[in-house]
mmCIF file of C-alpha atoms in Angstrom:
data_model
loop_
_atom_site.group_PDB
_atom_site.id
_atom_site.type_symbol
_atom_site.label_atom_id
_atom_site.label_comp_id
_atom_site.label_asym_id
_atom_site.label_seq_id
_atom_site.Cartn_x
_atom_site.Cartn_y
_atom_site.Cartn_z
ATOM 1 C CA MET A 1 -238.993 358.764 74.012
ATOM 2 C CA HIS A 2 -240.127 359.724 70.307
ATOM 3 C CA ALA A 3 -243.487 361.789 69.913
ATOM 4 C CA ILE A 4 -245.239 360.602 66.655
ATOM 5 C CA GLN A 5 -248.367 361.788 65.143
ATOM 6 C CA GLU A 6 -248.908 358.562 63.068
ATOM 7 C CA MET A 7 -247.575 355.087 62.543
ATOM 8 C CA ARG A 8 -248.275 352.769 60.023
ATOM 9 C CA LEU A 9 -246.956 349.509 60.516
ATOM 10 C CA PRO A 10 -246.449 346.088 58.395
ATOM 11 C CA ILE A 11 -248.569 342.862 58.791
ATOM 12 C CA ASP A 12 -245.473 341.583 60.534
ATOM 13 C CA GLY A 13 -242.429 343.164 62.332
ATOM 14 C CA GLU A 14 -241.009 344.382 65.439
ATOM 15 C CA PHE A 15 -239.108 347.306 67.157
ATOM 16 C CA ILE A 16 -235.695 347.009 68.818
ATOM 17 C CA LEU A 17 -235.755 349.932 71.524
ATOM 18 C CA ASP A 18 -232.704 350.475 73.799
ATOM 19 C CA SER A 19 -233.324 350.269 77.451
ATOM 20 C CA GLY A 20 -235.505 352.824 78.942
ATOM 21 C CA ALA A 21 -236.533 354.043 75.386
ATOM 22 C CA GLY A 22 -240.205 354.303 73.991
ATOM 23 C CA PHE A 23 -242.653 356.376 72.100
ATOM 24 C CA TYR A 24 -246.066 358.040 72.446
ATOM 25 C CA ALA A 25 -248.895 359.144 70.162
ATOM 26 C CA ASN A 26 -249.258 362.944 70.068
ATOM 27 C CA SER A 27 -252.354 364.112 67.949
ATOM 28 C CA GLY A 28 -251.117 367.825 68.068
ATOM 29 C CA GLN A 29 -247.777 369.668 67.586
ATOM 30 C CA ASP A 30 -245.189 369.176 70.193
ATOM 31 C CA PRO A 31 -243.561 372.243 70.318
ATOM 32 C CA GLY A 32 -240.056 370.536 71.368
ATOM 33 C CA CYS A 33 -240.210 368.461 68.460
ATOM 34 C CA GLY A 34 -240.258 371.440 65.611
ATOM 35 C CA ALA A 35 -241.809 370.846 62.805
ATOM 36 C CA GLY A 36 -241.374 367.289 62.195
ATOM 37 C CA LEU A 37 -240.368 364.835 59.440
ATOM 38 C CA THR A 38 -242.275 361.776 57.557
ATOM 39 C CA VAL A 39 -239.640 358.963 58.204
ATOM 40 C CA ARG A 40 -239.780 355.904 56.377
ATOM 41 C CA PHE A 41 -238.307 352.589 57.147
ATOM 42 C CA LYS A 42 -236.210 350.617 54.334
ATOM 43 C CA ASP A 43 -237.253 347.761 52.302
ATOM 44 C CA SER A 44 -235.746 344.902 54.399
ATOM 45 C CA GLU A 45 -236.801 342.187 52.016
ATOM 46 C CA SER A 46 -234.104 343.521 49.615
ATOM 47 C CA LEU A 47 -231.302 342.557 51.846
ATOM 48 C CA ARG A 48 -229.431 339.828 50.732
ATOM 49 C CA TRP A 49 -226.635 337.685 52.614
ATOM 50 C CA PHE A 50 -224.561 337.083 49.339
ATOM 51 C CA ASN A 51 -224.729 340.947 48.634
ATOM 52 C CA PRO A 52 -220.765 341.932 48.687
ATOM 53 C CA ALA A 53 -222.226 345.568 49.198
ATOM 54 C CA LEU A 54 -223.779 344.728 52.672
ATOM 55 C CA TRP A 55 -220.764 343.507 54.306
ATOM 56 C CA GLN A 56 -217.646 345.428 55.802
ATOM 57 C CA ALA A 57 -214.603 343.182 56.885
ATOM 58 C CA ALA A 58 -211.676 343.793 59.310
ATOM 59 C CA ALA A 59 -208.804 341.430 60.607
ATOM 60 C CA SER A 60 -209.819 341.537 64.221
ATOM 61 C CA SER A 61 -212.677 343.219 66.480
ATOM 62 C CA ASP A 62 -210.840 346.212 67.305
ATOM 63 C CA ASP A 63 -210.559 347.184 63.635
ATOM 64 C CA LEU A 64 -213.591 346.758 63.077
ATOM 65 C CA GLN A 65 -214.902 348.899 66.162
ATOM 66 C CA SER A 66 -212.441 351.399 65.064
ATOM 67 C CA GLY A 67 -213.466 351.061 61.113
ATOM 68 C CA ASN A 68 -210.232 349.832 59.633
ATOM 69 C CA PHE A 69 -211.616 347.703 57.199
ATOM 70 C CA LEU A 70 -210.121 345.275 54.591
ATOM 71 C CA PHE A 71 -210.255 345.343 51.350
ATOM 72 C CA SER A 72 -211.087 341.886 49.384
ATOM 73 C CA VAL A 73 -212.396 340.334 46.729
ATOM 74 C CA HIS A 74 -215.804 340.041 46.162
ATOM 75 C CA GLU A 75 -216.299 336.424 47.167
ATOM 76 C CA GLU A 76 -214.136 337.452 50.435
ATOM 77 C CA SER A 77 -216.588 340.392 50.886
ATOM 78 C CA VAL A 78 -219.047 337.985 51.908
ATOM 79 C CA PRO A 79 -218.730 336.142 55.303
ATOM 80 C CA CYS A 80 -216.306 333.374 54.668
ATOM 81 C CA ARG A 81 -216.793 329.763 56.277
ATOM 82 C CA HIS A 82 -214.005 330.437 59.095
ATOM 83 C CA ASP A 83 -215.340 333.936 59.888
ATOM 84 C CA ASP A 84 -217.153 336.126 62.748
ATOM 85 C CA VAL A 85 -220.246 337.613 61.368
ATOM 86 C CA ILE A 86 -221.513 340.321 63.926
ATOM 87 C CA PHE A 87 -224.853 342.432 63.450
ATOM 88 C CA LYS A 88 -224.615 345.518 64.809
ATOM 89 C CA THR A 89 -225.536 345.557 68.388
ATOM 90 C CA ARG A 90 -228.360 348.365 68.213
ATOM 91 C CA SER A 91 -229.947 347.344 65.164
ATOM 92 C CA SER A 92 -232.737 345.881 63.208
ATOM 93 C CA PHE A 93 -231.916 343.736 60.429
ATOM 94 C CA ARG A 94 -234.022 341.044 58.248
ATOM 95 C CA VAL A 95 -231.508 339.231 55.790
ATOM 96 C CA ASP A 96 -232.392 336.484 52.895
ATOM 97 C CA THR A 97 -230.146 333.737 53.296
ATOM 98 C CA SER A 98 -230.868 332.290 49.918
ATOM 99 C CA SER A 99 -228.547 330.266 47.527
ATOM 100 C CA SER A 100 -227.624 327.319 45.414
ATOM 101 C CA HIS A 101 -227.136 325.460 48.939
ATOM 102 C CA SER A 102 -229.091 324.461 51.702
ATOM 103 C CA ILE A 103 -226.549 325.606 54.392
ATOM 104 C CA VAL A 104 -224.026 328.283 54.892
ATOM 105 C CA ASN A 105 -221.284 327.971 57.108
ATOM 106 C CA VAL A 106 -219.898 330.437 59.505
ATOM 107 C CA LYS A 107 -218.027 329.771 62.383
ATOM 108 C CA SER A 108 -220.284 332.512 64.900
ATOM 109 C CA VAL A 109 -223.088 334.644 64.602
ATOM 110 C CA SER A 110 -223.479 337.841 66.829
ATOM 111 C CA VAL A 111 -227.165 339.222 67.259
ATOM 112 C CA LEU A 112 -228.067 342.125 69.999
ATOM 113 C CA GLY A 113 -224.675 341.468 71.628
ATOM 114 C CA LYS A 114 -225.157 338.013 71.962
ATOM 115 C CA THR A 115 -222.534 335.547 70.445
ATOM 116 C CA PHE A 116 -223.836 332.293 69.032
ATOM 117 C CA GLY A 117 -220.947 329.660 68.193
ATOM 118 C CA SER A 118 -222.905 326.489 68.872
ATOM 119 C CA GLN A 119 -225.323 325.449 66.302
ATOM 120 C CA ALA A 120 -227.682 324.138 69.466
ATOM 121 C CA GLU A 121 -227.896 327.233 70.734
ATOM 122 C CA PHE A 122 -227.992 329.007 67.241
ATOM 123 C CA SER A 123 -230.520 326.721 66.233
ATOM 124 C CA GLN A 124 -233.038 327.301 69.552
ATOM 125 C CA TYR A 125 -232.728 331.161 68.697
ATOM 126 C CA LEU A 126 -233.972 330.735 64.930
ATOM 127 C CA ARG A 127 -237.192 329.055 66.140
ATOM 128 C CA SER A 128 -237.794 332.197 67.978
ATOM 129 C CA ARG A 129 -240.057 335.102 67.219
ATOM 130 C CA SER A 130 -237.286 337.546 66.442
ATOM 131 C CA GLY A 131 -234.878 334.642 64.644
ATOM 132 C CA GLN A 132 -237.574 333.913 62.173
ATOM 133 C CA LEU A 133 -238.337 337.461 61.745
ATOM 134 C CA GLN A 134 -234.221 338.178 60.794
ATOM 135 C CA PHE A 135 -233.716 335.420 59.285
ATOM 136 C CA HIS A 136 -235.241 333.705 56.159
ATOM 137 C CA GLY A 137 -234.685 332.099 52.699
ATOM 138 C CA THR A 138 -233.968 328.925 51.560
ATOM 139 C CA SER A 139 -230.289 328.258 53.360
ATOM 140 C CA ALA A 140 -230.169 327.856 56.744
ATOM 141 C CA VAL A 141 -227.220 329.559 58.305
ATOM 142 C CA THR A 142 -225.180 326.942 60.596
ATOM 143 C CA VAL A 143 -222.088 328.130 63.359
ATOM 144 C CA GLY A 144 -219.535 326.142 64.693
ATOM 145 C CA GLU A 145 -217.035 325.939 61.906
ATOM 146 C CA PRO A 146 -213.745 325.880 63.220
ATOM 147 C CA GLY A 147 -211.454 328.931 63.008
ATOM 148 C CA CYS A 148 -208.412 329.306 60.386
ATOM 149 C CA SER A 149 -205.754 326.941 61.961
ATOM 150 C CA ASP A 150 -203.315 327.370 58.808
ATOM 151 C CA PRO A 151 -200.885 330.306 59.497
ATOM 152 C CA SER A 152 -200.626 330.856 55.612
ATOM 153 C CA GLY A 153 -204.433 331.543 55.642
ATOM 154 C CA CYS A 154 -207.287 328.998 54.337
ATOM 155 C CA ASP A 155 -209.670 329.222 51.620
ATOM 156 C CA CYS A 156 -212.499 331.549 51.670
ATOM 157 C CA GLY A 157 -215.149 328.601 50.594
ATOM 158 C CA ASN A 158 -217.710 330.964 48.373
ATOM 159 C CA SER A 159 -216.365 330.288 45.287
ATOM 160 C CA GLU A 160 -219.542 327.835 44.928
ATOM 161 C CA ASN A 161 -221.418 330.824 45.039
ATOM 162 C CA HIS A 162 -218.995 332.847 42.607
ATOM 163 C CA GLN A 163 -221.876 333.765 39.859
ATOM 164 C CA LEU A 164 -224.699 334.207 42.616
ATOM 165 C CA ILE A 165 -222.300 336.706 44.478
ATOM 166 C CA CYS A 166 -221.512 338.744 41.007
ATOM 167 C CA SER A 167 -225.313 338.909 40.249
ATOM 168 C CA PHE A 168 -225.387 341.696 42.928
ATOM 169 C CA VAL A 169 -222.449 343.305 41.358
ATOM 170 C CA LYS A 170 -222.424 346.245 38.849
ATOM 171 C CA CYS A 171 -218.938 346.259 37.111
ATOM 172 C CA PRO A 172 -217.403 349.824 36.703
ATOM 173 C CA SER A 173 -215.938 350.625 33.670
ATOM 174 C CA VAL A 174 -212.155 350.252 32.897
ATOM 175 C CA SER A 175 -210.123 352.222 30.858
ATOM 176 C CA CYS A 176 -206.456 350.792 31.276
ATOM 177 C CA ALA A 177 -204.988 349.007 28.242
ATOM 178 C CA ARG A 178 -205.063 345.446 29.851
ATOM 179 C CA PRO A 179 -207.770 344.923 32.647
ATOM 180 C CA LEU A 180 -206.976 341.748 35.019
ATOM 181 C CA LEU A 181 -209.478 339.404 37.029
ATOM 182 C CA PRO A 182 -208.243 338.337 40.032
ATOM 183 C CA VAL A 183 -209.111 335.066 41.622
ATOM 184 C CA GLY A 184 -212.604 335.286 43.023
ATOM 185 C CA HIS A 185 -213.476 338.565 41.894
ATOM 186 C CA CYS A 186 -216.172 339.396 39.827
ATOM 187 C CA CYS A 187 -215.230 342.797 37.718
ATOM 188 C CA ASP A 188 -211.973 343.485 35.429
ATOM 189 C CA VAL A 189 -209.608 345.596 37.183
ATOM 190 C CA CYS A 190 -206.782 348.600 36.454
ATOM 191 C CA GLY A 191 -204.067 348.213 38.889
ATOM 192 C CA ALA A 192 -201.347 345.339 39.720
ATOM 193 C CA ILE A 193 -201.803 341.665 41.125
ATOM 194 C CA VAL A 194 -198.757 340.038 42.753
ATOM 195 C CA SER A 195 -198.817 336.316 43.181
ATOM 196 C CA ILE A 196 -196.414 334.236 46.273
ATOM 197 C CA GLN A 197 -195.655 331.262 46.581
ATOM 198 C CA TYR A 198 -194.746 330.134 49.780
ATOM 199 C CA THR A 199 -193.182 327.447 52.533
ATOM 200 C CA SER A 200 -194.933 326.157 55.565
ATOM 201 C CA GLY A 201 -193.184 328.894 57.629
ATOM 202 C CA PHE A 202 -194.926 331.712 55.977
ATOM 203 C CA ASN A 203 -197.648 333.880 58.066
ATOM 204 C CA LEU A 204 -200.167 335.586 55.981
ATOM 205 C CA GLN A 205 -201.537 337.881 58.997
ATOM 206 C CA SER A 206 -197.953 338.878 59.788
ATOM 207 C CA TYR A 207 -197.175 339.386 56.098
ATOM 208 C CA ARG A 208 -199.970 341.666 55.605
ATOM 209 C CA GLN A 209 -199.297 343.677 58.710
ATOM 210 C CA ARG A 210 -195.579 343.656 57.216
ATOM 211 C CA ILE A 211 -196.963 345.481 53.796
ATOM 212 C CA HIS A 212 -198.743 347.862 55.637
ATOM 213 C CA HIS A 213 -196.332 349.281 57.905
ATOM 214 C CA LEU A 214 -193.590 349.013 55.235
ATOM 215 C CA PHE A 215 -195.462 350.496 52.245
ATOM 216 C CA LEU A 216 -199.176 351.441 52.788
ATOM 217 C CA VAL A 217 -198.149 354.174 55.647
ATOM 218 C CA LEU A 218 -196.103 356.177 52.943
ATOM 219 C CA PRO A 219 -197.774 359.142 51.665
ATOM 220 C CA LYS A 220 -197.566 357.987 47.734
ATOM 221 C CA TYR A 221 -199.534 354.928 48.623
ATOM 222 C CA LYS A 222 -202.031 356.498 50.596
ATOM 223 C CA SER A 223 -205.186 355.949 48.141
ATOM 224 C CA ILE A 224 -204.115 352.303 46.971
ATOM 225 C CA LYS A 225 -206.373 349.731 48.117
ATOM 226 C CA LEU A 226 -204.802 346.415 48.631
ATOM 227 C CA GLY A 227 -206.318 342.777 49.271
ATOM 228 C CA MET A 228 -204.556 339.583 50.408
ATOM 229 C CA SER A 229 -205.545 336.460 50.138
ATOM 230 C CA LYS A 230 -204.865 332.406 49.320
ATOM 231 C CA VAL A 231 -206.068 331.367 46.591
ATOM 232 C CA PHE A 232 -206.083 328.063 44.650
ATOM 233 C CA LYS A 233 -204.942 328.900 40.587
ATOM 234 C CA SER A 234 -205.506 326.062 38.178
ATOM 235 C CA GLN A 235 -202.059 324.355 36.599
ATOM 236 C CA ARG A 236 -201.312 323.802 33.443
ATOM 237 C CA PHE A 237 -199.103 321.377 31.428
ATOM 238 C CA MET A 238 -199.261 321.766 27.580
ATOM 239 C CA PHE A 239 -202.066 324.432 28.257
ATOM 240 C CA ILE A 240 -204.143 321.698 29.406
ATOM 241 C CA PRO A 241 -204.949 322.236 32.946
ATOM 242 C CA PHE A 242 -204.489 319.149 35.723
ATOM 243 C CA ASP A 243 -204.262 320.873 38.715
ATOM 244 C CA THR A 244 -204.489 323.602 41.161
ATOM 245 C CA SER A 245 -201.912 324.700 43.781
ATOM 246 C CA PRO A 246 -202.368 327.697 46.271
ATOM 247 C CA GLU A 247 -200.407 331.059 46.396
ATOM 248 C CA ILE A 248 -201.158 334.491 48.102
ATOM 249 C CA GLN A 249 -202.661 336.905 46.099
ATOM 250 C CA VAL A 250 -202.056 340.679 46.103
ATOM 251 C CA VAL A 251 -204.583 342.827 44.501
ATOM 252 C CA ILE A 252 -203.632 346.224 44.371
ATOM 253 C CA LEU A 253 -206.064 349.001 42.787
ATOM 254 C CA ASP A 254 -205.065 352.193 42.055
ATOM 255 C CA GLY A 255 -206.871 355.427 43.740
ATOM 256 C CA GLU A 256 -209.060 357.674 41.615
ATOM 257 C CA GLY A 257 -206.440 359.589 39.150
ATOM 258 C CA GLU A 258 -203.708 357.775 40.399
ATOM 259 C CA SER A 259 -201.187 355.245 39.065
ATOM 260 C CA GLN A 260 -199.182 354.138 41.926
ATOM 261 C CA SER A 261 -199.703 350.147 41.717
ATOM 262 C CA GLU A 262 -196.951 349.239 39.369
ATOM 263 C CA SER A 263 -194.625 350.707 41.885
ATOM 264 C CA LEU A 264 -196.116 349.208 44.822
ATOM 265 C CA ALA A 265 -195.912 345.990 43.198
ATOM 266 C CA TRP A 266 -192.367 346.399 42.466
ATOM 267 C CA ASP A 267 -191.617 347.476 45.985
ATOM 268 C CA ILE A 268 -193.497 344.081 47.195
ATOM 269 C CA VAL A 269 -192.026 341.731 45.016
ATOM 270 C CA LYS A 270 -188.049 343.408 45.919
ATOM 271 C CA ASP A 271 -189.266 342.647 49.344
ATOM 272 C CA ALA A 272 -190.418 339.488 48.885
ATOM 273 C CA ARG A 273 -187.236 338.160 46.905
ATOM 274 C CA ALA A 274 -184.739 339.968 49.635
ATOM 275 C CA GLN A 275 -186.289 338.705 52.936
ATOM 276 C CA SER A 276 -187.876 335.208 51.031
ATOM 277 C CA SER A 277 -185.687 333.207 53.841
ATOM 278 C CA HIS A 278 -187.083 335.214 56.659
ATOM 279 C CA LEU A 279 -190.742 335.263 55.549
ATOM 280 C CA GLY A 280 -191.075 331.767 54.137
ATOM 281 C CA ILE A 281 -191.477 333.244 50.373
ATOM 282 C CA THR A 282 -190.121 330.765 47.568
ATOM 283 C CA ALA A 283 -191.252 332.928 44.386
ATOM 284 C CA ALA A 284 -192.632 336.393 43.842
ATOM 285 C CA ASP A 285 -194.027 338.195 40.734
ATOM 286 C CA PHE A 286 -196.570 339.984 39.234
ATOM 287 C CA GLN A 287 -198.473 341.433 36.103
ATOM 288 C CA THR A 288 -200.328 344.976 35.779
ATOM 289 C CA SER A 289 -202.890 346.381 33.501
ATOM 290 C CA SER A 290 -200.467 348.235 31.881
ATOM 291 C CA GLY A 291 -199.083 344.864 30.672
ATOM 292 C CA ASN A 292 -195.590 344.909 32.586
ATOM 293 C CA SER A 293 -194.739 342.224 34.470
ATOM 294 C CA GLY A 294 -192.340 341.477 37.212
ATOM 295 C CA GLY A 295 -191.672 337.643 36.365
ATOM 296 C CA GLU A 296 -191.508 337.255 32.555
ATOM 297 C CA SER A 297 -187.971 335.423 32.929
ATOM 298 C CA GLY A 298 -189.540 333.252 35.125
ATOM 299 C CA ASN A 299 -192.519 332.722 33.216
ATOM 300 C CA ASN A 300 -190.794 332.049 29.941
ATOM 301 C CA ALA A 301 -188.410 329.432 31.668
ATOM 302 C CA GLY A 302 -191.826 327.725 33.003
ATOM 303 C CA MET A 303 -192.806 327.271 29.334
ATOM 304 C CA VAL A 304 -189.601 326.177 28.096
ATOM 305 C CA VAL A 305 -189.090 323.315 30.996
ATOM 306 C CA GLY A 306 -193.076 322.663 29.877
ATOM 307 C CA VAL A 307 -192.308 321.844 26.406
ATOM 308 C CA VAL A 308 -189.030 320.230 26.678
ATOM 309 C CA LEU A 309 -191.141 317.439 29.539
ATOM 310 C CA GLY A 310 -193.545 317.405 26.714
ATOM 311 C CA VAL A 311 -191.284 315.992 24.138
ATOM 312 C CA LEU A 312 -189.995 313.835 26.313
ATOM 313 C CA ILE A 313 -192.990 312.047 27.406
ATOM 314 C CA MET A 314 -193.915 311.958 23.791
ATOM 315 C CA ILE A 315 -190.497 309.917 23.050
ATOM 316 C CA THR A 316 -190.915 307.707 25.686
ATOM 317 C CA LEU A 317 -194.503 306.920 25.343
ATOM 318 C CA VAL A 318 -193.272 305.909 21.405
ATOM 319 C CA LEU A 319 -190.485 303.980 23.019
ATOM 320 C CA VAL A 320 -192.490 301.913 25.470
ATOM 321 C CA LEU A 321 -195.110 301.342 22.602
ATOM 322 C CA GLY A 322 -192.524 300.097 20.452
ATOM 323 C CA LEU A 323 -191.130 297.715 23.177
ATOM 324 C CA LEU A 324 -195.041 296.409 24.158
ATOM 325 C CA VAL A 325 -195.406 295.932 20.205
ATOM 326 C CA ARG A 326 -192.083 294.072 19.937
ATOM 327 C CA LYS A 327 -193.051 291.847 23.333
ATOM 328 C CA GLY A 328 -196.296 290.803 21.476
ATOM 329 C CA VAL A 329 -197.931 292.746 24.404
ATOM 330 C CA VAL A 330 -199.887 295.246 22.031
ATOM 331 C CA ARG A 331 -200.812 294.382 18.718
ATOM 332 C CA LEU A 332 -201.571 297.034 16.294
ATOM 333 C CA PRO A 333 -204.458 296.946 14.042
ATOM 334 C CA PRO A 334 -203.512 295.318 10.434
ATOM 335 C CA LEU A 335 -202.542 297.512 7.489
ATOM 336 C CA PRO A 336 -203.741 296.951 4.324
ATOM 337 C CA SER A 337 -201.866 294.904 2.257
ATOM 338 C CA LEU A 338 -200.332 296.771 -0.998
ATOM 339 C CA SER A 339 -201.850 293.612 -3.132
ATOM 340 C CA ARG A 340 -205.167 294.256 -1.647
ATOM 341 C CA LEU A 341 -205.096 297.992 -2.284
ATOM 342 C CA ARG A 342 -203.879 297.368 -6.254
ATOM 343 C CA ARG A 343 -206.521 295.097 -6.736
ATOM 344 C CA SER A 344 -208.891 297.416 -5.415
ATOM 345 C CA SER A 345 -207.912 299.885 -7.581
ATOM 346 C CA VAL A 346 -207.837 297.973 -10.646
ATOM 347 C CA VAL A 347 -211.682 296.609 -9.948
ATOM 348 C CA GLY A 348 -213.015 299.826 -10.034
ATOM 349 C CA GLU A 349 -216.802 299.929 -10.905
ATOM 350 C CA LEU A 350 -218.448 296.593 -11.894
ATOM 351 C CA GLY A 351 -219.154 296.635 -15.877
ATOM 352 C CA GLY A 352 -216.485 299.188 -16.156
ATOM 353 C CA PRO A 353 -213.059 298.991 -18.025
ATOM 354 C CA LEU A 354 -210.465 297.159 -16.186
ATOM 355 C CA ASP A 355 -206.741 298.345 -15.977
ATOM 356 C CA GLN A 356 -204.336 295.837 -16.395
ATOM 357 C CA GLY A 357 -201.336 296.937 -14.856
ATOM 358 C CA TYR A 358 -198.140 295.334 -15.948
ATOM 359 C CA ASP A 359 -197.783 292.173 -17.835
ATOM 360 C CA ASN A 360 -197.905 289.004 -16.286
ATOM 361 C CA PRO A 361 -196.598 286.562 -18.360
ATOM 362 C CA MET A 362 -197.709 283.397 -16.762
ATOM 363 C CA PHE A 363 -201.713 284.819 -17.003
ATOM 364 C CA ASN A 364 -202.074 287.344 -19.767
ATOM 365 C CA LYS A 365 -199.957 285.962 -23.033
ATOM 366 C CA PRO A 366 -201.801 283.104 -24.415
ATOM 367 C CA THR A 367 -198.844 281.706 -25.950
ATOM 368 C CA MET A 368 -197.119 281.003 -22.447
ATOM 369 C CA LEU A 369 -199.814 278.308 -21.914
ATOM 370 C CA PRO A 370 -199.014 275.556 -24.088
ATOM 371 C CA ASP A 371 -195.695 275.825 -21.720
ATOM 372 C CA VAL A 372 -198.034 274.889 -18.731
ATOM 373 C CA PRO A 373 -200.779 273.030 -20.124
ATOM 374 C CA SER A 374 -202.052 271.278 -16.831
ATOM 375 C CA LEU A 375 -202.691 274.477 -15.126
ATOM 376 C CA TYR A 376 -204.938 276.043 -17.789
ATOM 377 C CA GLY A 377 -206.132 272.977 -19.549
ATOM 378 C CA GLY A 378 -209.997 274.057 -20.064
ATOM 379 C CA GLU A 379 -210.247 276.140 -16.666
ATOM 380 C CA ILE A 380 -209.231 279.597 -18.605
ATOM 381 C CA THR A 381 -212.812 280.467 -18.088
ATOM 382 C CA ASN A 382 -212.689 280.567 -14.587
ATOM 383 C CA SER A 383 -209.774 282.630 -13.726
ATOM 384 C CA ILE A 384 -211.867 285.301 -13.116
ATOM 385 C CA CYS A 385 -215.384 285.329 -11.473
ATOM 386 C CA LEU A 386 -218.281 287.404 -10.083
ATOM 387 C CA LYS A 387 -219.404 286.129 -6.587
ATOM 388 C CA GLN A 388 -221.709 287.908 -4.022
ATOM 389 C CA THR A 389 -218.517 289.057 -1.990
ATOM 390 C CA GLY A 390 -216.898 290.614 -5.058
ATOM 391 C CA VAL A 391 -214.158 289.414 -7.748
ATOM 392 C CA HIS A 392 -212.392 286.431 -7.359
ATOM 393 C CA PHE A 393 -208.977 285.844 -8.724
ATOM 394 C CA VAL A 394 -207.543 282.734 -9.273
ATOM 395 C CA ASN A 395 -203.470 282.538 -9.132
ATOM 396 C CA PRO A 396 -202.488 280.226 -12.041
ATOM 397 C CA VAL A 397 -199.569 279.469 -10.127
ATOM 398 C CA TYR A 398 -201.228 277.676 -7.235
ATOM 399 C CA ASP A 399 -204.141 275.403 -6.321
ATOM 400 C CA GLU A 400 -207.186 277.075 -6.126
ATOM 401 C CA HIS A 401 -208.344 275.385 -3.047
ATOM 402 C CA GLU A 402 -205.018 276.596 -1.462
ATOM 403 C CA SER A 403 -204.732 280.235 -2.160
ATOM 404 C CA ASP A 404 -207.632 282.039 -3.983
ATOM 405 C CA PHE A 405 -208.894 285.380 -1.974
ATOM 406 C CA THR A 406 -211.442 287.717 -2.905
ATOM 407 C CA ALA A 407 -211.250 291.709 -3.294
#
């Protein structure tokens, strides 16, 4: 029982009380309550579904009950499409689900101790008085997504709402030499990122437990924050992105005043390389905010291979193009002839001086005309004339109707 002197209620709202609980108004002072306090409820309108600070994630229900929470990048701090969403049993809430999409997909939602895994049943609850008060916004929460059936993990599915999620995050300042930006995170971090390529035999949950039991239980790594998930990274060819490929991203953050992330990254990579066949791992490397890397030789080799492949492809394209031109399948655009270029340079501007170039013994020397009287008899004045298309030349060696051209 709760004794109160006064209560000011909003226009719309509800109390959720435990079984047998209640309250009563008492105008006088209750000796059993002491001096009393003024209590103010929090502003429930400010609670947003896509605010990662409002959620706590765990690998199992037991971990959730015991407080063994997971650290993850910001996108995965918000419920993913394969997750079970649990609101505390003895709590009241009101959450705004608005986003850029009309639907928010999850596996199931638990409210007041009841779990909804069927969309029909959950839709009925959302139409109830409590459901309307608890969930509001432009996006509808839908349940019924299947759980993640891929042992190597599943993509969270929150990348489309990355900007919305990051709008609630205030990034702290970093002081490391080369801050890192993990995939799915909103802020640059100081620490290390381990990248793992895997085969079909890799199991993300088992590997997460392995890393915890081998390394995170050690006293020197006690303050480390480690998040592990499957992400899709862009593949590049000659610095041009062309595809994405899945890999396991392990984000390692140092505790305050600590610098053990690089040491832990080395331990993880060495263990992955030593036990690769048993773990289903094909490659592992890392980068740190100090600038060190655990896979530089592999990266350089990959760059060399990329350059060599690029050169080979260019040579192949040139050879194929040459073959197609030779077969007549492809025609190259005609290049301007040398005589056309020479003529256009000779003409210059109309009315300007005419550059004669070199002497033509058949055309420029009058003394040669008597030797070919039939070609020049009475037609010297027509050898150069102006037309609408430009300057017209007549070659005296050929018939005018067969070989004259314009420039």
